[in-house]
Coordinates of C-alpha atoms in Angstrom, one line a residue:
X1 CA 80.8 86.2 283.5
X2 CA 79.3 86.8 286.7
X3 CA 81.3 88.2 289.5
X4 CA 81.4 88.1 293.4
X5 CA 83.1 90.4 295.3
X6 CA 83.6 89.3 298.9
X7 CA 84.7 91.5 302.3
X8 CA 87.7 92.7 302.8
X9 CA 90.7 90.3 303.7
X10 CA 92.5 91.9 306.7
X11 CA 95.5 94.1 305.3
X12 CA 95.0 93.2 302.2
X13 CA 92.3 95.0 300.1
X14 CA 89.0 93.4 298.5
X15 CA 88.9 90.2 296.6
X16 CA 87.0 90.1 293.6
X17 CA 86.3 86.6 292.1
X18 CA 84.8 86.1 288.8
X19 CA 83.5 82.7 287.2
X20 CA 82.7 82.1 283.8
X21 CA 80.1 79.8 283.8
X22 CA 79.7 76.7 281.6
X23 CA 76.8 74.4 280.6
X24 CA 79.3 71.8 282.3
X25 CA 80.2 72.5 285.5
X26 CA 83.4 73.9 284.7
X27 CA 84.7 76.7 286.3
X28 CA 87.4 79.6 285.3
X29 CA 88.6 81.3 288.6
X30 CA 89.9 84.8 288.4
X31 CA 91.0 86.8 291.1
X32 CA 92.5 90.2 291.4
X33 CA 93.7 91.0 295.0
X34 CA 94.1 94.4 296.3
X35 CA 96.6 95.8 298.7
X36 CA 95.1 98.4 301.7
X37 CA 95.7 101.8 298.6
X38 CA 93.5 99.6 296.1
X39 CA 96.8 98.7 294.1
X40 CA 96.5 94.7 292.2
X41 CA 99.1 93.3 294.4
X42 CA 97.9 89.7 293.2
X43 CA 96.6 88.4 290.1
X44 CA 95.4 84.8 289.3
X45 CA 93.5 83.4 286.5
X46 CA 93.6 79.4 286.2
X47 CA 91.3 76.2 285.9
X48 CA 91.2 73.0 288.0
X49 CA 89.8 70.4 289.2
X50 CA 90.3 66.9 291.2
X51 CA 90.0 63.2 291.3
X52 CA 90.2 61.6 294.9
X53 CA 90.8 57.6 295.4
X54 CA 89.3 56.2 298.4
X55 CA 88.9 53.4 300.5
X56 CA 85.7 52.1 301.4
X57 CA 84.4 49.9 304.4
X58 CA 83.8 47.0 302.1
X59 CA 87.9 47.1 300.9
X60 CA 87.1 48.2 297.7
X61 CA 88.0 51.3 296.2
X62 CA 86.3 54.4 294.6
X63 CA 87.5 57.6 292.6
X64 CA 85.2 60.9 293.1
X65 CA 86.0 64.2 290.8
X66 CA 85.2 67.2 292.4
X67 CA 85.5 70.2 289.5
X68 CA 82.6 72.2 290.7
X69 CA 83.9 75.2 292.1
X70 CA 80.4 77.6 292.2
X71 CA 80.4 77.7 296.1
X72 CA 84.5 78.8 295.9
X73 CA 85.3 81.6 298.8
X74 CA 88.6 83.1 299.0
X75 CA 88.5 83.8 303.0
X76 CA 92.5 83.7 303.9
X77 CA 93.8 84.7 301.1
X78 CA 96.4 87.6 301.4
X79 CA 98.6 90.4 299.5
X80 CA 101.6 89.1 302.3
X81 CA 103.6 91.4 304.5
X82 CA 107.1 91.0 305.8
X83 CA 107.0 87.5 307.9
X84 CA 104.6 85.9 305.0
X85 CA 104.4 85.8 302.0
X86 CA 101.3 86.3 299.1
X87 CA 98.5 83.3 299.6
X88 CA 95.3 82.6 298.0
X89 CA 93.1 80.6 299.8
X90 CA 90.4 78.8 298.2
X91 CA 86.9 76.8 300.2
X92 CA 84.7 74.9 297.8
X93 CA 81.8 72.5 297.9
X94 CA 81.8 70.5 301.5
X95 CA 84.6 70.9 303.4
X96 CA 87.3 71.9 300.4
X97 CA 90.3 74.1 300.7
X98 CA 93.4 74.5 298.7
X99 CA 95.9 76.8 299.5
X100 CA 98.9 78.0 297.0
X101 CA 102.1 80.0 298.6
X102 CA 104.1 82.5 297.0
X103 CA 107.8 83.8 297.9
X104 CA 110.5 86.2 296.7
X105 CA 114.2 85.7 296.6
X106 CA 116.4 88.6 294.5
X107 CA 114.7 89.5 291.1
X108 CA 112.6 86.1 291.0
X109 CA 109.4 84.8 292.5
X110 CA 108.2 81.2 293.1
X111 CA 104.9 79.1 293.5
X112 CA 105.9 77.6 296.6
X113 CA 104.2 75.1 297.2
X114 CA 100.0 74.1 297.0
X115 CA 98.5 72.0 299.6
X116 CA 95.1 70.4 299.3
X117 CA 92.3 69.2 301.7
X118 CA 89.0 66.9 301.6
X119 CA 86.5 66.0 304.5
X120 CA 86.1 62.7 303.6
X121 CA 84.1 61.9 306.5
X122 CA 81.5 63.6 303.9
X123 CA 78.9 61.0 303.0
X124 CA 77.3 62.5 300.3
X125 CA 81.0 62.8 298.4
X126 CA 82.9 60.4 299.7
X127 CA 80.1 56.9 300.5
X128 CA 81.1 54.4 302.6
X129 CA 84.0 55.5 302.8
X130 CA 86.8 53.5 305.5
X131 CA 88.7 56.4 307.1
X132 CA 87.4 59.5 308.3
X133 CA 88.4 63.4 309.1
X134 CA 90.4 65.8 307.1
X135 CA 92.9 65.0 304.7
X136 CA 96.1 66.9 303.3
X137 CA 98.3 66.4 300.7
X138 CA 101.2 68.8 299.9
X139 CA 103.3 69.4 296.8
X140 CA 106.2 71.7 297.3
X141 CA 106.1 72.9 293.6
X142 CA 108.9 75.3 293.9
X143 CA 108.8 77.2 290.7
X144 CA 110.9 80.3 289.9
X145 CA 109.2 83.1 288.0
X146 CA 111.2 86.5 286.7
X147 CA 109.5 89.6 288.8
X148 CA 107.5 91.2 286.6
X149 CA 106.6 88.6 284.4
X150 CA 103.1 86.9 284.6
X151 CA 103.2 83.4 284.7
X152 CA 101.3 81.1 281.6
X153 CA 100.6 77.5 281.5
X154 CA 97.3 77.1 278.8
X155 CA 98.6 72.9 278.5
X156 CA 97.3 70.5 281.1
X157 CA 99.5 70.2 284.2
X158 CA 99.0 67.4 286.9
X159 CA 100.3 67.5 290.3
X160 CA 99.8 63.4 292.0
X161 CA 100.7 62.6 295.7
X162 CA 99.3 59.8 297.7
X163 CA 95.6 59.4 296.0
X164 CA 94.6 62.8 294.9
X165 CA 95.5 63.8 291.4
X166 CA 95.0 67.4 291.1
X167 CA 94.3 68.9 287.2
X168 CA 95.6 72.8 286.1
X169 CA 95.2 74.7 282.7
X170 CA 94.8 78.0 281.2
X171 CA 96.8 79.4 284.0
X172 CA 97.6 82.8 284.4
X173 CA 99.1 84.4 287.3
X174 CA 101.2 87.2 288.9
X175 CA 102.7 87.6 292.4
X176 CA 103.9 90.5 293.8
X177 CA 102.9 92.7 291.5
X178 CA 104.5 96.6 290.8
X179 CA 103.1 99.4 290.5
X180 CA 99.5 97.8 290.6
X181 CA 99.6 97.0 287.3
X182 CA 99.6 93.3 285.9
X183 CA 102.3 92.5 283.6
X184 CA 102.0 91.8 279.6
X185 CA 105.3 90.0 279.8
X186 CA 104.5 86.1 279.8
X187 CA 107.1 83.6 281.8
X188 CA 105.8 80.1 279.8
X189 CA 105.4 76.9 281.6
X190 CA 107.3 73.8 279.3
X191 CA 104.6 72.6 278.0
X192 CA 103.5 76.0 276.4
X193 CA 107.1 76.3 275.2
X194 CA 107.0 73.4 273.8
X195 CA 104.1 73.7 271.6
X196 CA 105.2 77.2 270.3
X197 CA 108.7 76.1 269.2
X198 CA 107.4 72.9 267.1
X199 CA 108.8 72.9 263.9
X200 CA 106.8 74.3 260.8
X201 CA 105.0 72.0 258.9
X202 CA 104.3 72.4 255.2
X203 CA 101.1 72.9 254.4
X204 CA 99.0 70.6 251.9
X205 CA 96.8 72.3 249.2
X206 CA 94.2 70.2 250.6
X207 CA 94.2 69.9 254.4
X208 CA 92.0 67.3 256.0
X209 CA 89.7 69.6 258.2
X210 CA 89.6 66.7 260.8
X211 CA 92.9 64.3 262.1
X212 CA 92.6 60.4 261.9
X213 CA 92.7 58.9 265.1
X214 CA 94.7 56.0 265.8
X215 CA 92.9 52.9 265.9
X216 CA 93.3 51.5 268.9
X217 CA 93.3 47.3 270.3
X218 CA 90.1 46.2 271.0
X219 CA 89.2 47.1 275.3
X220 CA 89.3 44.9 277.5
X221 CA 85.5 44.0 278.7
X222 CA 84.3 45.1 281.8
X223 CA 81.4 43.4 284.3
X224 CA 78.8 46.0 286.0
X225 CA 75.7 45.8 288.2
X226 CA 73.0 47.8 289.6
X227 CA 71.8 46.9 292.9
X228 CA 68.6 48.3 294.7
X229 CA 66.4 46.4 298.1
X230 CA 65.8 43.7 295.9
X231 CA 69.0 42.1 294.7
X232 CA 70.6 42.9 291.5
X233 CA 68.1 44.7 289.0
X234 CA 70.8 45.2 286.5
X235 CA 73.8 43.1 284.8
X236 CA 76.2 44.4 281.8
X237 CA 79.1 42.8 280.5
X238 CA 81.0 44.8 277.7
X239 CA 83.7 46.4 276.6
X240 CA 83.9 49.9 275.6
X241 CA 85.8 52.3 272.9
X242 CA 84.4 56.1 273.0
X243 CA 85.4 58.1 269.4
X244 CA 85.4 61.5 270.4
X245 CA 85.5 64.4 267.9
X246 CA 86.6 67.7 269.7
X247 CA 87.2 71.1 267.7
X248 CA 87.9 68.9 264.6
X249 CA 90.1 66.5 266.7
X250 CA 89.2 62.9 267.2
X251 CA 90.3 60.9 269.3
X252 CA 89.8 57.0 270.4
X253 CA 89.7 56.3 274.4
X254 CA 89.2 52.8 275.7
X255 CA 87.7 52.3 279.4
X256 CA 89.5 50.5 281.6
X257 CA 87.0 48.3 283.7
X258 CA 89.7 48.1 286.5
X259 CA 89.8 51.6 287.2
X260 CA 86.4 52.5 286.6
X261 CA 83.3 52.7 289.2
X262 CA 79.9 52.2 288.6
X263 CA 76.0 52.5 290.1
X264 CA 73.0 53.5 289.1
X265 CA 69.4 52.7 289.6
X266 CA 66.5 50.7 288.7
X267 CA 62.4 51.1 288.0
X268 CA 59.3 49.8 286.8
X269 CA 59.6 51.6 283.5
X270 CA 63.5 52.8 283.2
X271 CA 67.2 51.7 284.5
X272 CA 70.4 53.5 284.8
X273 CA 73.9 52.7 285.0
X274 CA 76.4 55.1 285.1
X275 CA 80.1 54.9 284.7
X276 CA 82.7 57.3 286.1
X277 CA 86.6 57.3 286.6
X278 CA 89.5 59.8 286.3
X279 CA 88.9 61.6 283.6
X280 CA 85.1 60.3 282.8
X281 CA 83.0 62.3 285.2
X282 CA 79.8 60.3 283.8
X283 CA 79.2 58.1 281.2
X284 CA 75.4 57.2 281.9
X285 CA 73.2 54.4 279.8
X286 CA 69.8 54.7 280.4
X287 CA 67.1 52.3 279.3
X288 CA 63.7 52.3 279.0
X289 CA 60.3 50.0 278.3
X290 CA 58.2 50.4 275.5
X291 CA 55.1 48.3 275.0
X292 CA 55.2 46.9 277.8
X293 CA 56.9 44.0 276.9
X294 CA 60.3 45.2 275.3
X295 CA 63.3 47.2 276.5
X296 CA 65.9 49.1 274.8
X297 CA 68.9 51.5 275.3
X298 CA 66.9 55.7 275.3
X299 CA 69.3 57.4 276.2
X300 CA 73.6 57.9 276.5
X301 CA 74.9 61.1 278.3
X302 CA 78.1 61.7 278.6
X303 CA 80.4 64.4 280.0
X304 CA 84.4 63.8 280.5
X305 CA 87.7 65.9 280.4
X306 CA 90.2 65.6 277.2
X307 CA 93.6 65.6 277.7
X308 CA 93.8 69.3 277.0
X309 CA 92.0 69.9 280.2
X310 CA 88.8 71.0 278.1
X311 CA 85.3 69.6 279.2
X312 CA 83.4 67.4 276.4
X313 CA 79.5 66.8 276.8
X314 CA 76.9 65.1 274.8
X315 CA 73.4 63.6 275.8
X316 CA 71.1 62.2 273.5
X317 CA 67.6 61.1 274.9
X318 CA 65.8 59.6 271.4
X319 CA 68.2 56.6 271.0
X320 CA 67.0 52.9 270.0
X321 CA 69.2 50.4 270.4
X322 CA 69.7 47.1 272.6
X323 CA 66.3 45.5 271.8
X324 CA 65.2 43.2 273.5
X325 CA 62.0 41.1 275.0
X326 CA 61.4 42.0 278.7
X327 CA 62.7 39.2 280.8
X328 CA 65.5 38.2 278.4
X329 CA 69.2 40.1 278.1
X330 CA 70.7 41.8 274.9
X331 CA 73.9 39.7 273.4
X332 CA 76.5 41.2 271.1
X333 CA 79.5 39.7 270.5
X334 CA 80.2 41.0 267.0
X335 CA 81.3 45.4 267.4
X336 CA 78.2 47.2 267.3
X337 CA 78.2 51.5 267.2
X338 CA 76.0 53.2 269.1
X339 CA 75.8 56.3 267.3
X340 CA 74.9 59.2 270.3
X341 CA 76.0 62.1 268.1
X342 CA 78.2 63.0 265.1
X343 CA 81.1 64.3 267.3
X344 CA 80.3 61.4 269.9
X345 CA 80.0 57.1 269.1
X346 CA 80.7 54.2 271.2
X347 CA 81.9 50.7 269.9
X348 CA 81.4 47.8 271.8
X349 CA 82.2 44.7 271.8
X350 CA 81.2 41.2 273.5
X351 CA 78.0 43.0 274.7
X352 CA 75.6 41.4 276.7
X353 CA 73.3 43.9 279.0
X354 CA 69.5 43.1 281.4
X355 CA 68.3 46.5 282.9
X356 CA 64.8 44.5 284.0
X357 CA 63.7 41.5 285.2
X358 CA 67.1 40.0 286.5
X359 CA 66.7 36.9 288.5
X360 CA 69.0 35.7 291.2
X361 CA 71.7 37.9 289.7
X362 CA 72.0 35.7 286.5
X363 CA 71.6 36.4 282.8
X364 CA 68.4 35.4 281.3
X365 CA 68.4 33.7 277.3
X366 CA 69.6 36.3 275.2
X367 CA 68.0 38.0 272.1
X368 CA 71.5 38.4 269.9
X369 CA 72.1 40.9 267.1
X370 CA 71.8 40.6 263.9
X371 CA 76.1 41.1 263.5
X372 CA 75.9 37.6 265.3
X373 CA 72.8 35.9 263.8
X374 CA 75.0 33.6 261.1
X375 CA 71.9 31.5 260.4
X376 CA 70.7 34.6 258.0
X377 CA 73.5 34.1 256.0
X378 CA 72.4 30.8 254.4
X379 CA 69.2 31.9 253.2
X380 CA 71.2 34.9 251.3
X381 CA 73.7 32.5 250.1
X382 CA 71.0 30.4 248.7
X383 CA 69.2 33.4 246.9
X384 CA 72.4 34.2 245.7
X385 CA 73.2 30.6 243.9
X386 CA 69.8 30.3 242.7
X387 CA 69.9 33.8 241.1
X388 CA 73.1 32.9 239.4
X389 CA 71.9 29.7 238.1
X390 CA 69.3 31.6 236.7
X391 CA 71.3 33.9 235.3
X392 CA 73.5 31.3 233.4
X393 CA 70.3 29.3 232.1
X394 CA 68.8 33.0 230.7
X395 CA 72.2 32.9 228.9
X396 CA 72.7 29.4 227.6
X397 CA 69.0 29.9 226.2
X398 CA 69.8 33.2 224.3
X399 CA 73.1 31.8 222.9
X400 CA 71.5 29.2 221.7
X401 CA 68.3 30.7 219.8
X402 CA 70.9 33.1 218.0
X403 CA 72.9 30.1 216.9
X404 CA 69.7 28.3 215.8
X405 CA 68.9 31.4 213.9
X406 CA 72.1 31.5 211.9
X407 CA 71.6 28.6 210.6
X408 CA 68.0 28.4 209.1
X409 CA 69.6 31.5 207.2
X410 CA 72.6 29.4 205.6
X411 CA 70.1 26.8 204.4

């Protein structure tokens, strides 16, 4: 865990903000605000993260997640006083800030509301992007908390207005806090309700140490390119299924061509493209040349969110798939597995992918798999008949020197 502690907020003590650091990106805030006698007056512990929709200048539309937090300040947030309330105040990355009121009424507290704002006229976030300046968007949340009690929400909550979705778990937090000490009385959200009071299930002798997923209708196929000075370097066509196994739970996610952007880039000797939506922060395929003459799919890294808010990564650079001559495309029609890791495999299906050599943004002939190569079938179907009517002669023959045999032993 590595901690910051930042100056004093006026009237309000020292802020200390810790974050637990992941190989992801992912960030755990904690923050423990002090009142002017060095008493916790405020007490948050939570994750988050966003996805923005946008508009760009060529009427088409984009989806960004912002979830790195590393740069967060806490400049504004306050204990409260007598006209205002408790606040914490959070800047991140270029030209973030969310904001999260508290109030008091009788022997309750509330989350009053959480307001969020962007800088989209940030280019390096937010490309080519149609409108410009600071954005807000508000949700008047308006929850009621017993005093005293810490509020606790592990689940996933999601707060949507206008095109900002906004992502919470493992939250943990206290408002006006007595006697400086945080309380060990937990007020649960729903959610976390909910999954404490399910029903007990009886136990098997022989409990499956991993859950089925449900299979899931085939995805609908999705058309991508890769542009660079040139033209189009790059062309896939596919549809994608992801089988995701996470702390012995899988799970089966389709993509969604319609709500998923793409880019990437192209070289001599390697091509990218990389997918990203909602809750898929990158899914990248990267292919490479070998021999000079032939390409083939190197490399798949992945990193997304679950549904339980948890972040799941996998990258795998020593893959060999997609062969295919240089100056042709790759054609699948048949589901093929690309195997990245044990916990991590995408299906595909109508494949058809040309990360080189792609001329006046058009498909080349295609080299197709073996799954769709039905002319190998009659040379096996052959083999097998001949085989047989082997098989049948060696018998006939046998049954008929034993008969042959018996009778020289009757004369």
């Amino acid at each position: 865990m590595v901690c910051f502690r930042f100056s004093p907020v006026p009237g309000s003590g020292l802020v200390l903000l810790c974050l637990v650091l992941g190989a992801v990106s992912s960030y755990a805030l904690e923050l423990n605000l002090t009142d002017s006698g060095k008493a916790t007056c405020l007490y948050a512990k939570w994750q988050m993260n966003f996805t923005i929709r946008y508009e760009t200048t060529s009427k088409s539309y984009k989806t960004v997640t912002v979830s790195d937090l590393s740069t967060a300040t806490y400049n504004g947030s306050t204990c409260g006083e007598d006209q205002n309330g408790p606040k914490i105040a959070v800047q991140f990355g270029s030209g973030f800030s969310w904001v999260v009121n508290f109030t008091k009424e009788g022997s309750t507290y509330s989350i009053d509301g959480i307001s969020f704002s962007y800088n989209i006229s940030d280019n390096t976030t937010f490309p080519d992007a149609k409108d410009k300046g600071i954005l807000t968007v508000y949700d008047p949340v308006r929850f009621r908390i017993p005093l005293n009690n810490i509020f606790r929400c592990n689940s996933l909550s999601t707060l949507e207005k206008d095109d900002v979705v906004q992502y919470y778990w493992d939250v943990h937090v206290q408002a006006f806090v007595q006697n400086g000490t945080v309380s060990t009385k937990e007020f649960l959200c729903e959610k976390d309700r909910t999954s404490t009071t399910v029903a007990p299930i009886t136990p098997t002798t022989t409990p499956a140490p991993t859950t089925t997923p449900i299979p899931k209708e085939k995805p609908e196929v999705g058309s991508y390119s890769v542009n660079n000075s040139n033209g189009t370097c790059l062309l896939a066509t596919m549809g994608l299924q992801l089988n995701v196994t996470y702390e012995k739970v899988a799970s089966i996610i389709n993509i969604n061509p319609n709500t998923t952007d793409f880019t990437g880039n192209c070289h001599p000797q390697s091509a990218l493209l990389r997918l990203n939506s909602s809750n898929i922060k990158f899914l990248d395929f990267v292919f490479a040349v070998k021999n000079e003459n032939r390409f083939y799919l190197k490399e798949v890294n992945i990193s997304m969110y679950l549904v339980n808010g948890s972040v799941f990564s996998i990258a795998n650079n020593n893959l060999s798939y997609w062969d295919a001559p240089l100056g042709s495309s790759y054609m699948c029609n048949k589901e093929q597995t690309v195997s990245v890791s044990g916990a991590f495999q995408i299906n595909t299906f109508d494949l058809r992918v040309q990360p080189f050599n792609v001329m006046e943004g058009k498909y080349s002939t295609a080299q197709e798999c073996s799954l769709d190569d039905d002319t190998i079938l009659i040379p096996i179907i052959v083999g097998a008949g001949l085989s047989g009517l082997i098989i049948v002669i060696v018998i006939a023959y046998l049954i008929g020197r034993r008969k042959s045999y018996a009778g020289y032993q009757t004369l």
